[in-house]
Amino acid sequence: MAKSILIVDDSAVIRNSLGFLLETEGYEVHTAADGVDGLEKVQTRHFDTVIADINMPKMPGYELIKKIRALEEYKDVPIIIITTEEEAADKRKGFEVGANLFLIKPTEPKKMVKYI
């Protein structure tokens, strides 16, 4: 059975291009356009990995990750932040809320697949 991945990003271009890349690698991909949508999706089904942007409308990525980590079934699920924010403080905050990996956009496709 294919591993399922949730991509939460307000950019349709990122969701579609990353989703296409991961689907061609055999993953089952689901997407959400913002943090609220992403949180609803993790509460209705289980994902093996979550990829989230930081700057999104309705609910920023940091808050989304904190809420996902509060769910018992997501305590050990890998969460990857993919963002344009490069500051050390942003990375530190990402890890503090529970992210496992912090990647800067644009990320080389082969590296993204390797990390997942």
PDB file of C-alpha atoms in Angstrom:
ATOM      1  CA  MET A   1       0.000   0.000   0.000  1.00  0.00           C
ATOM      2  CA  ALA A   2       1.316   3.433  -0.936  1.00  0.00           C
ATOM      3  CA  LYS A   3       2.428   5.805   1.804  1.00  0.00           C
ATOM      4  CA  SER A   4       0.051   8.760   2.106  1.00  0.00           C
ATOM      5  CA  ILE A   5       1.304  12.321   2.201  1.00  0.00           C
ATOM      6  CA  LEU A   6      -0.572  15.528   2.992  1.00  0.00           C
ATOM      7  CA  ILE A   7       0.767  18.715   1.384  1.00  0.00           C
ATOM      8  CA  VAL A   8      -0.502  21.895   3.052  1.00  0.00           C
ATOM      9  CA  ASP A   9       0.436  25.018   1.086  1.00  0.00           C
ATOM     10  CA  ASP A  10      -1.522  28.059  -0.062  1.00  0.00           C
ATOM     11  CA  SER A  11       0.319  27.996  -3.409  1.00  0.00           C
ATOM     12  CA  ALA A  12      -1.517  25.849  -5.963  1.00  0.00           C
ATOM     13  CA  VAL A  13       1.717  25.686  -7.989  1.00  0.00           C
ATOM     14  CA  ILE A  14       3.608  24.125  -5.057  1.00  0.00           C
ATOM     15  CA  ARG A  15       0.759  21.731  -4.205  1.00  0.00           C
ATOM     16  CA  ASN A  16       0.416  20.588  -7.806  1.00  0.00           C
ATOM     17  CA  SER A  17       4.102  20.312  -8.698  1.00  0.00           C
ATOM     18  CA  LEU A  18       5.126  18.626  -5.438  1.00  0.00           C
ATOM     19  CA  GLY A  19       2.029  16.421  -5.562  1.00  0.00           C
ATOM     20  CA  PHE A  20       2.799  15.341  -9.127  1.00  0.00           C
ATOM     21  CA  LEU A  21       6.425  14.594  -8.223  1.00  0.00           C
ATOM     22  CA  LEU A  22       5.446  12.461  -5.235  1.00  0.00           C
ATOM     23  CA  GLU A  23       2.681  10.644  -7.112  1.00  0.00           C
ATOM     24  CA  THR A  24       5.158   9.660  -9.834  1.00  0.00           C
ATOM     25  CA  GLU A  25       7.286   8.168  -7.029  1.00  0.00           C
ATOM     26  CA  GLY A  26       4.356   6.025  -5.913  1.00  0.00           C
ATOM     27  CA  TYR A  27       2.977   8.045  -2.998  1.00  0.00           C
ATOM     28  CA  GLU A  28      -0.709   8.697  -2.386  1.00  0.00           C
ATOM     29  CA  VAL A  29      -0.945  12.496  -2.236  1.00  0.00           C
ATOM     30  CA  HIS A  30      -3.623  14.686  -0.647  1.00  0.00           C
ATOM     31  CA  THR A  31      -3.534  18.473  -0.508  1.00  0.00           C
ATOM     32  CA  ALA A  32      -4.900  21.329   1.576  1.00  0.00           C
ATOM     33  CA  ALA A  33      -4.867  25.035   0.675  1.00  0.00           C
ATOM     34  CA  ASP A  34      -4.426  26.369   4.224  1.00  0.00           C
ATOM     35  CA  GLY A  35      -3.850  25.326   7.813  1.00  0.00           C
ATOM     36  CA  VAL A  36      -7.545  25.021   8.699  1.00  0.00           C
ATOM     37  CA  ASP A  37      -8.147  22.711   5.733  1.00  0.00           C
ATOM     38  CA  GLY A  38      -5.008  20.735   6.622  1.00  0.00           C
ATOM     39  CA  LEU A  39      -6.065  20.271  10.244  1.00  0.00           C
ATOM     40  CA  GLU A  40      -9.510  19.041   9.152  1.00  0.00           C
ATOM     41  CA  LYS A  41      -7.858  16.487   6.870  1.00  0.00           C
ATOM     42  CA  VAL A  42      -5.512  15.061   9.527  1.00  0.00           C
ATOM     43  CA  GLN A  43      -8.500  14.711  11.861  1.00  0.00           C
ATOM     44  CA  THR A  44     -10.460  12.651   9.312  1.00  0.00           C
ATOM     45  CA  ARG A  45      -7.760  10.249   8.089  1.00  0.00           C
ATOM     46  CA  HIS A  46      -4.195   9.206   8.834  1.00  0.00           C
ATOM     47  CA  PHE A  47      -1.202  10.371   6.775  1.00  0.00           C
ATOM     48  CA  ASP A  48       2.289   8.871   6.883  1.00  0.00           C
ATOM     49  CA  THR A  49       3.965  12.274   6.314  1.00  0.00           C
ATOM     50  CA  VAL A  50       2.808  15.902   6.444  1.00  0.00           C
ATOM     51  CA  ILE A  51       4.476  18.667   4.414  1.00  0.00           C
ATOM     52  CA  ALA A  52       3.489  22.200   5.431  1.00  0.00           C
ATOM     53  CA  ASP A  53       4.266  25.775   4.441  1.00  0.00           C
ATOM     54  CA  ILE A  54       4.656  28.385   7.190  1.00  0.00           C
ATOM     55  CA  ASN A  55       2.990  31.468   5.706  1.00  0.00           C
ATOM     56  CA  MET A  56      -0.627  30.574   4.933  1.00  0.00           C
ATOM     57  CA  PRO A  57      -4.006  32.261   5.359  1.00  0.00           C
ATOM     58  CA  LYS A  58      -6.455  31.222   8.118  1.00  0.00           C
ATOM     59  CA  MET A  59      -3.841  29.279  10.133  1.00  0.00           C
ATOM     60  CA  PRO A  60      -0.052  29.581   9.799  1.00  0.00           C
ATOM     61  CA  GLY A  61       2.078  26.454   9.497  1.00  0.00           C
ATOM     62  CA  TYR A  62       3.582  26.751  12.982  1.00  0.00           C
ATOM     63  CA  GLU A  63       0.127  26.676  14.562  1.00  0.00           C
ATOM     64  CA  LEU A  64      -0.941  23.804  12.299  1.00  0.00           C
ATOM     65  CA  ILE A  65       2.097  21.724  13.276  1.00  0.00           C
ATOM     66  CA  LYS A  66       1.522  22.394  16.980  1.00  0.00           C
ATOM     67  CA  LYS A  67      -2.099  21.220  16.636  1.00  0.00           C
ATOM     68  CA  ILE A  68      -1.108  18.140  14.628  1.00  0.00           C
ATOM     69  CA  ARG A  69       1.492  17.180  17.249  1.00  0.00           C
ATOM     70  CA  ALA A  70      -1.213  17.442  19.940  1.00  0.00           C
ATOM     71  CA  LEU A  71      -3.089  14.568  18.246  1.00  0.00           C
ATOM     72  CA  GLU A  72      -2.027  11.220  19.731  1.00  0.00           C
ATOM     73  CA  GLU A  73      -1.895   9.434  16.350  1.00  0.00           C
ATOM     74  CA  TYR A  74       0.472  12.108  14.978  1.00  0.00           C
ATOM     75  CA  LYS A  75       3.064  12.137  17.774  1.00  0.00           C
ATOM     76  CA  ASP A  76       5.615  10.257  15.627  1.00  0.00           C
ATOM     77  CA  VAL A  77       4.537  11.139  12.077  1.00  0.00           C
ATOM     78  CA  PRO A  78       7.253  13.001  10.140  1.00  0.00           C
ATOM     79  CA  ILE A  79       6.398  16.659   9.497  1.00  0.00           C
ATOM     80  CA  ILE A  80       8.393  18.633   6.940  1.00  0.00           C
ATOM     81  CA  ILE A  81       8.288  22.415   6.681  1.00  0.00           C
ATOM     82  CA  ILE A  82       8.834  23.738   3.174  1.00  0.00           C
ATOM     83  CA  THR A  83       9.065  27.524   3.064  1.00  0.00           C
ATOM     84  CA  THR A  84      10.792  30.583   1.649  1.00  0.00           C
ATOM     85  CA  GLU A  85      11.729  31.695   5.198  1.00  0.00           C
ATOM     86  CA  GLU A  86      15.461  31.210   5.747  1.00  0.00           C
ATOM     87  CA  GLU A  87      16.079  32.864   9.109  1.00  0.00           C
ATOM     88  CA  ALA A  88      17.584  30.788  11.909  1.00  0.00           C
ATOM     89  CA  ALA A  89      14.745  31.919  14.202  1.00  0.00           C
ATOM     90  CA  ASP A  90      12.193  30.475  11.751  1.00  0.00           C
ATOM     91  CA  LYS A  91      14.006  27.133  11.708  1.00  0.00           C
ATOM     92  CA  ARG A  92      14.260  27.081  15.497  1.00  0.00           C
ATOM     93  CA  LYS A  93      10.549  27.835  15.853  1.00  0.00           C
ATOM     94  CA  GLY A  94       9.740  25.100  13.324  1.00  0.00           C
ATOM     95  CA  PHE A  95      11.633  22.506  15.327  1.00  0.00           C
ATOM     96  CA  GLU A  96      10.173  23.799  18.609  1.00  0.00           C
ATOM     97  CA  VAL A  97       6.594  23.216  17.398  1.00  0.00           C
ATOM     98  CA  GLY A  98       7.453  19.709  16.243  1.00  0.00           C
ATOM     99  CA  ALA A  99       8.769  19.713  12.675  1.00  0.00           C
ATOM    100  CA  ASN A 100      11.326  17.039  11.778  1.00  0.00           C
ATOM    101  CA  LEU A 101      12.837  18.791   8.754  1.00  0.00           C
ATOM    102  CA  PHE A 102      12.980  22.394   7.513  1.00  0.00           C
ATOM    103  CA  LEU A 103      13.456  22.889   3.748  1.00  0.00           C
ATOM    104  CA  ILE A 104      13.797  26.128   1.812  1.00  0.00           C
ATOM    105  CA  LYS A 105      11.808  26.641  -1.405  1.00  0.00           C
ATOM    106  CA  PRO A 106      12.583  25.892  -4.118  1.00  0.00           C
ATOM    107  CA  THR A 107      13.767  22.426  -3.116  1.00  0.00           C
ATOM    108  CA  GLU A 108      15.439  20.191  -5.648  1.00  0.00           C
ATOM    109  CA  PRO A 109      12.888  17.468  -6.564  1.00  0.00           C
ATOM    110  CA  LYS A 110      15.286  14.536  -6.139  1.00  0.00           C
ATOM    111  CA  LYS A 111      16.276  15.776  -2.670  1.00  0.00           C
ATOM    112  CA  MET A 112      12.616  16.131  -1.680  1.00  0.00           C
ATOM    113  CA  VAL A 113      11.876  12.530  -2.653  1.00  0.00           C
ATOM    114  CA  LYS A 114      14.988  11.360  -0.794  1.00  0.00           C
ATOM    115  CA  TYR A 115      13.959  13.162   2.394  1.00  0.00           C
ATOM    116  CA  ILE A 116      10.482  11.673   2.299  1.00  0.00           C
TER     117      ILE A 116
END
